[in-house]
Amino acid sequence: MRLRFAPSPTGYLHIGNARTALFNYLLARKHRGKFILRIEDTDVLRSKKEFEKGIIEDLHWLGIDWDEGPEKGGDFGPYRQSERLKIYDAFAKRLLKENKAYHCYCTKEELEQRNKELLARGESPRYDNRCRNISDSQKERYLKEGRKPVIRFKIPERIIEINDLIRGRVSFDTGLMGDFIIIKSDGTPAFNFAVVVDDILMEITTVIRGEDHLSNTPRHIMLFEALKAKIPEFAHMAMTLGPDGSRLSKRHGATSVREHRKIGILPEALFNYLALLGWGTKESQELFTKEELVKEFSLERCKEGAAIFDSAKLTWMNGLYIRKKEPEELVELILPYLKEKNLMHLRGEPVGVRFIKPETTGVINVAPTIDKNYLTKIIVLERERIKKLSEVPDLIEYFLTEEIKFNVKALEILKKPGVKEILTSLRQELTKLIPFSQENLEKIIRDWTKRNNLKTKDVFHPLRVAITGRTIGPGLFELMEVLGKERVIKRLKFIVNSS
RNA sequence: GGCCCUAUCGUCUAGGGGUUUAGGACGGGUGGUUCUCAGCCAUCAAGCAGGGGUUCGAAUCCCCUUGGGGCUACCA
């Protein structure tokens, strides 16, 4: 079994394409077949090397690997269509010779004009095959005019039936189609031709692709037949839609794998989530490891209807995977985000984290160095609140800056009558405390609260706000222990002394 | 316009003629745990697009309508 994923490097890896790649990958691995990456870069204008690189990186990041491909090599290469131009040319010549294709001299403008007229008359816009039997003199005249011909495939009129692995029998009447272009006037192959030639030569046995290619499949089948090649099996998977049910596009937010990676979605989460889009098990299982998916996946269980990409569910799943990670690993994953927000400063090995003032620009105001140990402790406290890695800097900022910011709600709480007195008294109590441990803190603060006939709520909350600047966060005592005596006292002092 | 695909809670889905008062998950509501948030636990609301058939019986099979998507490009 040989499967392939054939992206066009005209942009970064789209979520929908990533899902196509994933399904191909899963099936290939399940059946211990070969998975091939082929770059369809015949659109010279839009294709960019940078995107090819990006797609390869993103696939790897997602956890998808392949057996043959442009960087990897293989016995069926080259795997970049731009490097196979001679091959397409030879196949086109063969069709020409066998009278299964012909040169067409119509210009883009002429075609456009004719289609417009057809449409105006209420007829179907399509090529009228007029160059099929063009005379030699006419041909010469066109050539003299400087027209560059395209090569069109001569469509045999008949009914073509596809036995799609996902949607069953689908039939098309080729009599309704016009002869289509296989070689463009610049000599490069049209998509419909290049795919077929490549799938033949790369001995692809199963083609899994998006439903947008279903209507192209009869054209492909005609070409396979004309070239006397074995026709592969086809499976057309339903499209991935945006929240409003239209095609997933930029206006729906993050649509590329890269963007998701950037906002801190874990590859395992995206992998798992994507698999669930248009596929599911009898048990409606939600969480799968890669190995489980390879084992469980099947085309028979793919849904025919399109699926809407739900980022809320992805986010939920991401939180789940984050909570499953070891704190040490999470710290490593978070480092780039902290760096980006200027919340840490990397220096040599091992990586050290230093305090800096949040609004520092230019010269970094060096503060006490803290290490990954400290970060790990922080992450342990905050882990269950993390949904995306990009949220972490904001979540843990008050652990990493000397001066903390107070939000509006926090300020309101600090302004309440009696709060300052409570904090003043509490500060004295805490100054004496050794060791500054969670257990110790809880005991002494609870005792103090009881002794003063106060409700825990009226003590704990202001205390939290005073030392973190915010009303939400991890458990108060564990938070205080991690923050450390020095910082806690300093922050309390700041509040108490301010008017 | 023509052709093709498609349709179960807001979303992802289970269901493939009777076992279904249509199950699970996300999201939402409520309650509990708790200084807060998150998490966890409990709980609630929410759906077979509409209309015809077939059948003793239909979410499940067929047809039509409607909605959505795709192809109809010298894009892929």
Coordinates of C-alpha atoms (C1' of nucleotides) in Angstrom, one line a residue:
Chain A
M1 CA 0.0 0.0 0.0
R2 CA 1.4 3.4 -1.0
L3 CA -0.2 6.6 0.0
R4 CA 0.8 10.2 -0.5
F5 CA 0.3 13.7 0.8
A6 CA 0.7 16.3 -1.9
P7 CA 0.6 19.9 -0.7
S8 CA 1.2 23.0 -2.7
P9 CA 3.8 25.3 -1.1
T10 CA 1.7 28.4 -1.6
G11 CA 1.3 29.0 2.1
Y12 CA 1.9 27.4 5.5
L13 CA 0.3 24.1 6.3
H14 CA -3.5 24.6 6.6
I15 CA -5.5 22.8 9.3
G16 CA -7.6 21.1 6.6
N17 CA -4.5 19.9 4.8
A18 CA -2.9 18.8 8.0
R19 CA -6.0 16.6 8.6
T20 CA -5.6 15.1 5.1
A21 CA -1.9 14.4 5.8
L22 CA -2.9 12.9 9.1
F23 CA -5.5 10.5 7.7
N24 CA -3.0 9.4 5.0
Y25 CA -0.3 8.9 7.6
L26 CA -2.5 6.9 9.9
L27 CA -3.7 4.5 7.2
A28 CA -0.1 4.1 5.9
R29 CA 1.2 3.3 9.3
K30 CA -1.7 1.0 10.1
H31 CA -1.1 -1.1 7.1
R32 CA 2.6 -0.8 7.3
G33 CA 2.6 0.8 3.8
K34 CA 4.6 3.6 2.5
F35 CA 3.8 7.2 3.0
I36 CA 5.1 9.7 0.5
L37 CA 5.4 13.5 0.6
R38 CA 5.2 15.1 -2.8
I39 CA 5.5 18.8 -3.3
E40 CA 3.1 20.2 -6.0
D41 CA 4.9 23.3 -6.9
T42 CA 3.9 23.7 -10.6
D43 CA 2.3 27.1 -9.9
V44 CA 5.5 29.0 -10.2
L45 CA 4.0 32.3 -9.3
R46 CA 2.6 31.3 -5.9
S47 CA 4.9 28.5 -4.9
K48 CA 7.7 29.5 -2.4
K49 CA 10.6 27.5 -1.1
E50 CA 10.0 29.0 2.3
F51 CA 6.5 27.5 2.4
E52 CA 7.8 24.1 1.4
K53 CA 10.2 24.3 4.3
G54 CA 7.5 25.5 6.6
I55 CA 5.2 22.7 5.6
I56 CA 7.8 20.1 6.2
E57 CA 8.7 21.6 9.6
D58 CA 5.0 21.7 10.6
L59 CA 4.4 18.2 9.6
H60 CA 7.3 17.0 11.7
W61 CA 6.2 19.2 14.6
L62 CA 2.8 17.5 14.4
G63 CA 4.4 14.1 14.6
I64 CA 3.9 13.0 11.1
D65 CA 6.8 11.4 9.2
W66 CA 7.1 9.9 5.8
D67 CA 9.1 7.3 3.9
E68 CA 9.8 9.1 0.7
G69 CA 10.0 12.8 0.0
P70 CA 12.0 15.7 -1.3
E71 CA 14.5 16.0 1.5
K72 CA 14.4 12.3 2.2
G73 CA 14.7 10.8 -1.2
G74 CA 13.4 7.4 -2.4
D75 CA 13.2 5.2 -5.4
F76 CA 10.4 7.1 -7.1
G77 CA 11.8 10.6 -7.1
P78 CA 12.2 13.4 -7.6
Y79 CA 9.4 14.3 -5.2
R80 CA 9.1 17.9 -6.3
Q81 CA 6.9 18.5 -9.4
S82 CA 9.0 21.4 -10.5
E83 CA 11.8 18.8 -11.0
R84 CA 9.7 16.5 -13.0
L85 CA 8.7 18.7 -15.9
K86 CA 10.4 16.5 -18.5
I87 CA 8.4 13.6 -17.3
Y88 CA 5.1 15.4 -17.8
D89 CA 6.3 16.6 -21.1
A90 CA 7.0 13.0 -22.3
F91 CA 3.6 11.8 -21.1
A92 CA 1.9 14.6 -22.9
K93 CA 3.8 13.9 -26.1
R94 CA 2.7 10.3 -25.8
L95 CA -0.9 11.3 -25.6
L96 CA -0.5 13.6 -28.5
K97 CA 1.1 10.8 -30.6
E98 CA -1.7 8.5 -29.7
N99 CA -4.2 11.1 -30.8
K100 CA -5.6 11.3 -27.2
A101 CA -4.6 14.9 -26.8
Y102 CA -4.2 18.0 -29.1
H103 CA -2.9 21.5 -29.2
C104 CA -5.4 24.3 -28.5
Y105 CA -4.7 27.8 -29.6
C106 CA -7.5 29.6 -28.0
T107 CA -6.4 32.5 -25.8
K108 CA -7.5 33.0 -22.2
E109 CA -9.5 36.1 -23.3
E110 CA -11.3 34.2 -26.0
L111 CA -12.2 31.4 -23.6
E112 CA -13.4 33.8 -21.0
Q113 CA -15.5 35.7 -23.6
R114 CA -17.1 32.5 -24.9
N115 CA -17.9 31.2 -21.4
K116 CA -19.5 34.5 -20.6
E117 CA -21.7 34.3 -23.7
L118 CA -22.7 30.7 -22.9
L119 CA -23.7 31.7 -19.4
A120 CA -25.7 34.6 -20.7
R121 CA -27.7 32.2 -22.9
G122 CA -28.3 30.0 -19.8
E123 CA -25.9 27.3 -21.1
S124 CA -23.1 25.6 -19.2
P125 CA -19.8 27.3 -19.5
R126 CA -17.3 24.9 -20.9
Y127 CA -14.7 24.5 -23.6
D128 CA -16.3 23.6 -26.9
N129 CA -13.4 21.4 -28.1
R130 CA -13.1 23.5 -31.2
C131 CA -9.3 22.9 -31.6
R132 CA -9.8 19.2 -31.8
N133 CA -9.8 19.1 -35.5
I134 CA -8.0 22.2 -36.5
S135 CA -6.5 22.5 -40.0
D136 CA -2.8 22.8 -40.6
S137 CA -3.2 26.1 -42.3
Q138 CA -5.2 27.5 -39.4
K139 CA -2.6 26.1 -37.0
E140 CA 0.1 28.0 -38.9
R141 CA -1.9 31.2 -38.9
Y142 CA -2.2 31.0 -35.1
L143 CA 1.5 30.3 -34.7
K144 CA 2.3 33.3 -36.8
E145 CA 0.1 35.4 -34.6
G146 CA 2.4 34.4 -31.8
R147 CA -0.1 32.2 -30.0
K148 CA 1.3 29.7 -27.5
P149 CA -0.8 26.6 -27.5
V150 CA -1.8 24.5 -24.6
I151 CA -2.3 20.8 -24.8
R152 CA -5.8 19.5 -24.1
F153 CA -6.9 16.0 -23.3
K154 CA -9.6 14.6 -25.6
I155 CA -12.4 13.5 -23.4
P156 CA -14.1 10.2 -24.3
E157 CA -17.8 10.6 -23.7
R158 CA -19.2 8.1 -21.2
I159 CA -20.3 7.5 -17.7
I160 CA -17.6 7.1 -15.2
E161 CA -18.2 5.4 -11.9
I162 CA -16.0 5.9 -8.9
N163 CA -16.1 3.5 -6.0
D164 CA -15.1 5.9 -3.3
L165 CA -13.8 4.3 -0.1
I166 CA -15.7 6.9 2.0
R167 CA -18.8 7.7 0.1
G168 CA -19.5 4.7 -2.1
R169 CA -20.5 4.8 -5.7
V170 CA -20.4 8.1 -7.4
S171 CA -20.9 8.5 -11.1
F172 CA -20.2 11.3 -13.6
D173 CA -21.1 12.0 -17.2
T174 CA -18.0 13.1 -19.0
G175 CA -20.2 14.3 -21.9
L176 CA -20.9 17.3 -19.7
M177 CA -17.3 18.3 -19.6
G178 CA -15.1 20.1 -22.1
D179 CA -11.6 18.9 -23.0
F180 CA -9.3 20.0 -20.3
I181 CA -5.8 21.4 -20.3
I182 CA -3.0 19.0 -19.4
I183 CA -0.1 21.2 -20.4
K184 CA -0.3 25.0 -19.9
S185 CA 1.0 27.4 -22.6
D186 CA 4.2 27.9 -20.6
G187 CA 4.9 24.2 -20.9
T188 CA 4.2 23.3 -17.2
P189 CA 1.6 20.6 -16.5
A190 CA -1.8 21.4 -15.1
F191 CA -2.7 20.0 -11.7
N192 CA -5.0 17.4 -13.1
F193 CA -2.3 16.0 -15.3
A194 CA 0.6 16.1 -13.0
V195 CA -1.2 14.3 -10.2
V196 CA -2.1 11.4 -12.4
V197 CA 1.4 11.1 -13.9
D198 CA 2.9 11.2 -10.5
D199 CA 0.5 8.8 -8.9
I200 CA 1.2 6.4 -11.8
L201 CA 5.0 6.7 -11.5
M202 CA 5.1 6.7 -7.7
E203 CA 2.8 3.6 -7.8
I204 CA 0.3 5.2 -5.4
T205 CA -2.4 2.6 -4.5
T206 CA -4.7 4.7 -2.5
V207 CA -5.5 8.4 -2.9
I208 CA -6.9 10.0 0.2
R209 CA -7.7 13.7 -0.4
G210 CA -10.2 16.4 0.2
E211 CA -13.7 16.3 -1.2
D212 CA -12.8 19.3 -3.3
H213 CA -11.1 16.8 -5.6
L214 CA -14.1 14.5 -6.0
S215 CA -15.3 16.3 -9.1
N216 CA -11.8 16.1 -10.6
T217 CA -11.6 12.4 -10.2
P218 CA -13.4 11.4 -13.4
R219 CA -10.8 13.5 -15.3
H220 CA -8.1 11.6 -13.5
I221 CA -9.6 8.3 -14.2
M222 CA -9.8 9.1 -17.9
L223 CA -6.1 9.9 -17.9
F224 CA -5.2 6.8 -16.0
E225 CA -7.1 4.8 -18.7
A226 CA -5.6 6.8 -21.6
L227 CA -2.1 6.1 -20.2
K228 CA -3.1 2.4 -19.6
A229 CA -2.2 2.6 -16.0
K230 CA -3.7 0.9 -13.0
I231 CA -6.3 3.1 -11.3
P232 CA -5.7 3.6 -7.6
E233 CA -8.5 3.5 -5.0
F234 CA -9.9 6.8 -4.0
A235 CA -11.2 8.2 -0.7
H236 CA -12.5 11.7 -0.5
M237 CA -12.7 13.1 2.9
A238 CA -15.2 15.8 3.9
M239 CA -14.0 19.4 4.1
T240 CA -13.0 21.3 7.2
L241 CA -15.2 24.3 7.7
G242 CA -15.0 27.5 9.8
P243 CA -17.4 28.2 12.7
D244 CA -20.0 29.8 10.4
G245 CA -20.0 26.8 8.1
S246 CA -18.1 28.4 5.3
R247 CA -14.7 27.3 4.1
L248 CA -12.1 27.7 6.9
S249 CA -10.2 30.9 6.1
K250 CA -8.2 33.6 7.8
R251 CA -11.2 35.5 9.0
H252 CA -12.0 32.6 11.3
G253 CA -8.8 33.1 13.2
A254 CA -5.9 30.7 13.3
T255 CA -6.1 28.4 10.3
S256 CA -2.5 27.1 9.9
V257 CA -0.7 24.6 12.0
R258 CA 2.0 27.2 12.5
E259 CA -0.3 29.7 14.1
H260 CA -1.6 27.0 16.5
R261 CA 2.0 26.1 17.3
K262 CA 2.7 29.7 18.0
I263 CA -0.2 30.3 20.5
G264 CA 1.0 27.2 22.3
I265 CA -1.1 24.3 21.2
L266 CA 0.7 21.0 21.8
P267 CA 1.3 18.8 18.8
E268 CA -0.2 15.8 20.6
A269 CA -3.4 17.8 21.2
L270 CA -3.7 19.0 17.6
F271 CA -2.9 15.5 16.3
N272 CA -5.6 14.0 18.6
Y273 CA -8.2 16.7 17.8
L274 CA -7.7 16.6 14.1
A275 CA -8.2 12.8 14.1
L276 CA -11.6 13.4 15.7
L277 CA -12.7 15.7 12.9
G278 CA -14.8 13.6 10.6
W279 CA -13.8 10.3 12.2
G280 CA -14.8 8.6 15.4
T281 CA -15.1 5.2 17.1
K282 CA -18.1 3.3 18.2
E283 CA -17.4 4.2 21.7
S284 CA -17.0 7.9 20.9
Q285 CA -13.6 7.8 22.6
E286 CA -12.1 11.3 22.8
L287 CA -8.5 10.8 23.9
F288 CA -6.1 8.8 21.7
T289 CA -2.4 8.3 21.7
K290 CA -0.8 8.2 18.3
E291 CA -0.3 4.5 18.6
E292 CA -4.0 4.0 19.4
L293 CA -5.0 6.1 16.4
V294 CA -2.8 4.1 14.1
K295 CA -4.4 0.9 15.4
E296 CA -8.0 2.2 15.4
F297 CA -8.2 4.3 12.3
S298 CA -10.2 3.2 9.3
L299 CA -11.7 4.9 6.3
E300 CA -15.0 3.1 6.8
R301 CA -15.6 5.1 9.9
C302 CA -15.0 8.5 8.2
K303 CA -18.0 10.8 8.1
E304 CA -19.2 12.0 4.7
G305 CA -20.4 15.3 6.0
A306 CA -18.2 18.3 6.5
A307 CA -16.9 19.2 10.0
I308 CA -16.6 22.5 11.6
F309 CA -13.3 23.2 13.2
D310 CA -14.0 24.0 16.9
S311 CA -11.1 25.8 18.5
A312 CA -12.9 25.7 21.9
K313 CA -12.7 21.9 22.0
L314 CA -9.1 22.0 20.8
T315 CA -8.3 24.3 23.6
W316 CA -9.9 22.0 26.1
M317 CA -8.0 19.1 24.8
N318 CA -4.8 21.1 24.9
G319 CA -5.3 21.9 28.5
L320 CA -5.7 18.2 29.2
Y321 CA -2.4 17.4 27.5
I322 CA -0.7 20.2 29.3
R323 CA -1.9 18.9 32.6
K324 CA -0.5 15.5 31.7
K325 CA 3.0 16.8 31.0
E326 CA 5.8 16.6 33.5
P327 CA 6.5 20.1 35.0
E328 CA 10.1 20.0 33.9
E329 CA 9.1 19.4 30.3
L330 CA 6.5 22.1 30.5
V331 CA 9.2 24.5 31.7
E332 CA 11.2 23.9 28.6
L333 CA 8.2 24.5 26.4
I334 CA 7.4 27.7 28.2
L335 CA 10.8 29.2 28.0
P336 CA 10.4 30.7 24.6
Y337 CA 7.2 32.4 25.6
L338 CA 8.8 34.0 28.6
K339 CA 11.6 35.1 26.6
E340 CA 9.3 36.7 24.1
K341 CA 7.6 38.7 26.8
N342 CA 10.9 39.8 28.2
L343 CA 10.2 37.9 31.4
M344 CA 13.5 36.2 31.5
H345 CA 16.9 36.5 30.2
L346 CA 18.8 33.5 28.8
R347 CA 22.5 33.3 29.7
G348 CA 24.7 30.3 28.8
E349 CA 24.1 26.9 30.2
P350 CA 22.3 26.0 32.3
V351 CA 19.6 28.5 31.6
G352 CA 19.1 31.0 34.3
V353 CA 16.1 33.3 34.7
R354 CA 16.6 36.7 36.1
F355 CA 14.2 39.3 37.4
I356 CA 13.7 42.3 35.3
K357 CA 11.3 45.1 35.5
P358 CA 8.3 44.6 33.2
E359 CA 8.6 47.9 31.4
T360 CA 12.4 47.8 31.0
T361 CA 13.7 48.7 27.6
G362 CA 17.3 48.9 26.6
V363 CA 19.5 48.2 29.6
I364 CA 18.2 45.3 31.5
N365 CA 17.7 46.0 35.1
V366 CA 19.4 42.9 36.6
A367 CA 17.6 41.5 39.6
P368 CA 18.3 38.3 41.6
T369 CA 18.9 35.3 39.4
I370 CA 16.4 32.5 39.7
D371 CA 16.6 29.1 38.2
K372 CA 14.6 26.5 36.5
N373 CA 13.9 25.0 39.9
Y374 CA 11.9 28.1 40.8
L375 CA 10.1 28.0 37.4
T376 CA 9.3 24.4 37.9
K377 CA 7.7 25.1 41.2
I378 CA 5.7 27.9 39.7
I379 CA 4.5 25.7 36.8
V380 CA 3.4 23.0 39.3
L381 CA 1.1 25.6 40.9
E382 CA -0.2 27.0 37.6
R383 CA -0.3 24.0 35.4
E384 CA -4.0 23.3 35.8
R385 CA -4.9 26.8 34.7
I386 CA -2.9 26.7 31.5
K387 CA -5.0 26.2 28.3
K388 CA -2.4 27.5 25.8
L389 CA 1.3 28.0 26.4
S390 CA 1.1 31.5 25.2
E391 CA -1.0 32.4 28.2
V392 CA 1.7 31.4 30.6
P393 CA 3.7 34.6 30.8
D394 CA 0.6 36.5 31.9
L395 CA -0.4 33.8 34.3
I396 CA 2.9 33.7 36.1
E397 CA 4.1 37.2 35.6
Y398 CA 3.8 38.2 39.3
F399 CA 6.3 35.5 40.2
L400 CA 8.9 36.9 37.9
T401 CA 8.8 40.6 38.3
E402 CA 9.9 42.8 41.2
E403 CA 7.0 45.2 40.8
I404 CA 3.6 43.7 40.4
K405 CA 0.6 45.2 38.6
F406 CA -2.7 45.5 40.4
N407 CA -5.8 45.1 38.3
V408 CA -9.0 47.1 39.0
K409 CA -10.7 44.3 41.0
A410 CA -7.6 43.9 43.1
L411 CA -7.4 47.6 43.9
E412 CA -11.1 47.6 45.0
I413 CA -10.4 44.9 47.5
L414 CA -7.4 46.6 48.9
K415 CA -9.4 49.8 49.4
K416 CA -12.0 48.1 51.6
P417 CA -12.1 49.2 55.2
G418 CA -10.0 47.2 57.6
V419 CA -7.9 45.6 55.0
K420 CA -4.9 47.6 55.6
E421 CA -5.0 46.9 59.3
I422 CA -5.3 43.2 58.6
L423 CA -2.4 43.2 56.3
T424 CA -0.3 45.3 58.7
S425 CA -0.9 42.9 61.5
L426 CA -0.4 39.9 59.3
R427 CA 2.9 41.2 58.1
Q428 CA 4.3 41.3 61.6
E429 CA 3.1 37.8 62.1
L430 CA 4.7 36.5 58.9
T431 CA 8.0 38.3 59.5
K432 CA 8.5 36.0 62.5
L433 CA 7.6 32.8 60.6
I434 CA 10.3 30.2 60.1
P435 CA 10.3 28.1 58.0
F436 CA 8.1 29.9 55.4
S437 CA 6.4 26.7 54.4
Q438 CA 3.0 26.0 53.1
E439 CA 2.0 24.0 56.2
N440 CA 3.4 26.6 58.6
L441 CA 1.8 29.5 56.7
E442 CA -1.6 27.8 56.6
K443 CA -1.5 27.1 60.3
I444 CA -0.4 30.5 61.5
I445 CA -2.7 32.5 59.2
R446 CA -5.7 30.4 60.1
D447 CA -4.9 30.7 63.8
W448 CA -4.5 34.4 63.4
T449 CA -7.8 34.7 61.6
K450 CA -9.6 32.8 64.3
R451 CA -7.9 34.7 67.1
N452 CA -9.1 37.9 65.6
N453 CA -12.6 36.7 65.0
L454 CA -12.4 37.2 61.3
K455 CA -13.7 35.2 58.4
T456 CA -11.1 33.4 56.3
K457 CA -12.5 35.1 53.3
D458 CA -11.9 38.5 54.6
V459 CA -8.3 37.7 55.4
F460 CA -7.2 35.3 52.7
H461 CA -8.5 37.2 49.7
P462 CA -6.9 40.6 50.6
L463 CA -3.7 38.8 51.4
R464 CA -3.7 37.1 48.0
V465 CA -4.4 40.4 46.2
A466 CA -1.7 42.2 48.1
I467 CA 1.0 39.8 47.1
T468 CA -0.1 38.9 43.6
G469 CA -1.9 41.9 42.4
R470 CA -4.8 39.8 41.2
T471 CA -7.9 38.1 42.5
I472 CA -7.3 34.8 40.9
G473 CA -4.5 32.3 41.2
P474 CA -3.3 29.1 42.8
G475 CA -3.8 28.1 46.5
L476 CA -2.7 30.9 48.7
F477 CA -0.3 29.1 51.0
E478 CA 1.5 27.1 48.3
L479 CA 1.8 30.3 46.3
M480 CA 3.3 32.1 49.3
E481 CA 5.8 29.4 49.9
V482 CA 7.0 29.4 46.3
L483 CA 7.1 33.2 46.2
G484 CA 9.3 33.1 49.3
K485 CA 9.4 35.1 52.5
E486 CA 11.4 38.0 51.2
R487 CA 9.1 38.8 48.3
V488 CA 5.9 38.3 50.3
I489 CA 7.0 40.6 53.1
K490 CA 8.3 43.2 50.7
R491 CA 5.0 43.2 48.8
L492 CA 3.0 43.5 52.0
K493 CA 5.2 46.3 53.2
F494 CA 4.5 48.1 49.9
I495 CA 0.7 47.9 50.4
V496 CA 0.8 48.8 54.0
N497 CA 2.9 51.8 53.5
S498 CA 1.0 53.1 50.5
S499 CA -1.9 55.4 51.1
Chain B
rG1 C1' -26.8 28.1 -14.5
rG2 C1' -25.0 22.6 -15.1
rC3 C1' -22.9 18.5 -12.5
rC4 C1' -21.3 16.1 -7.9
rC5 C1' -21.1 15.5 -2.5
rU6 C1' -23.7 16.2 2.0
rA7 C1' -27.4 16.9 6.5
rU8 C1' -28.4 13.6 14.5
rC9 C1' -28.1 18.9 20.5
rG10 C1' -24.6 25.6 19.2
rU11 C1' -20.0 22.2 17.9
rC12 C1' -17.4 17.1 17.3
rU13 C1' -19.8 12.6 17.2
rA14 C1' -22.4 7.3 18.7
rG15 C1' -26.4 5.2 16.3
rG16 C1' -26.5 1.3 10.3
rG17 C1' -35.4 -0.9 10.9
rG18 C1' -37.6 -2.6 16.7
rU19 C1' -32.7 -3.2 22.6
rU20 C1' -33.6 4.6 22.3
rU21 C1' -37.5 8.2 27.5
rA22 C1' -31.7 9.2 20.8
rG23 C1' -25.7 7.9 24.2
rG24 C1' -20.8 10.5 24.9
rA25 C1' -17.6 14.9 24.6
rC26 C1' -16.8 20.3 24.0
rG27 C1' -19.2 24.7 25.1
rG28 C1' -23.4 26.7 28.4
rG29 C1' -26.4 26.6 33.2
rU30 C1' -26.8 25.0 38.4
rG31 C1' -24.8 22.9 42.9
rG32 C1' -20.5 20.9 45.8
rU33 C1' -15.2 21.2 47.3
rU34 C1' -12.6 26.4 48.2
rC35 C1' -9.9 32.8 50.1
rU36 C1' -10.3 33.2 44.4
rC37 C1' -9.7 31.1 39.7
rA38 C1' -8.7 26.6 37.6
rG39 C1' -9.3 21.5 38.5
rC40 C1' -12.3 17.6 40.2
rC41 C1' -17.3 15.7 41.4
rA42 C1' -22.6 15.9 40.8
rU43 C1' -26.5 17.8 38.0
rC44 C1' -29.6 20.3 34.1
rA45 C1' -30.9 22.4 29.4
rA46 C1' -30.1 21.4 24.3
rG47 C1' -30.8 17.4 18.5
rC48 C1' -32.7 13.3 14.3
rA49 C1' -33.7 20.2 8.5
rG50 C1' -38.9 19.8 6.2
rG51 C1' -42.3 16.9 3.4
rG52 C1' -43.7 12.4 1.1
rG53 C1' -43.2 7.2 0.7
rU54 C1' -41.5 1.7 1.9
rU55 C1' -42.7 -1.2 6.5
rC56 C1' -46.5 -4.0 11.6
rG57 C1' -42.5 -0.5 12.9
rA58 C1' -37.8 4.5 10.6
rA59 C1' -32.8 8.9 13.2
rU60 C1' -31.7 4.4 10.4
rC61 C1' -34.1 2.5 3.4
rC62 C1' -36.1 5.4 -1.1
rC63 C1' -37.9 10.1 -3.4
rC64 C1' -38.6 15.4 -3.4
rU65 C1' -37.7 20.3 -1.2
rU66 C1' -34.6 23.3 1.6
rG67 C1' -29.8 24.4 3.7
rG68 C1' -24.4 23.8 3.4
rG69 C1' -20.1 22.5 0.5
rG70 C1' -17.3 21.4 -4.0
rC71 C1' -16.2 21.2 -9.3
rU72 C1' -17.3 23.8 -13.7
rA73 C1' -9.5 28.1 -14.2
rC74 C1' -3.6 28.2 -18.6
rC75 C1' -5.0 27.5 -9.0
rA76 C1' -4.0 23.2 -6.8

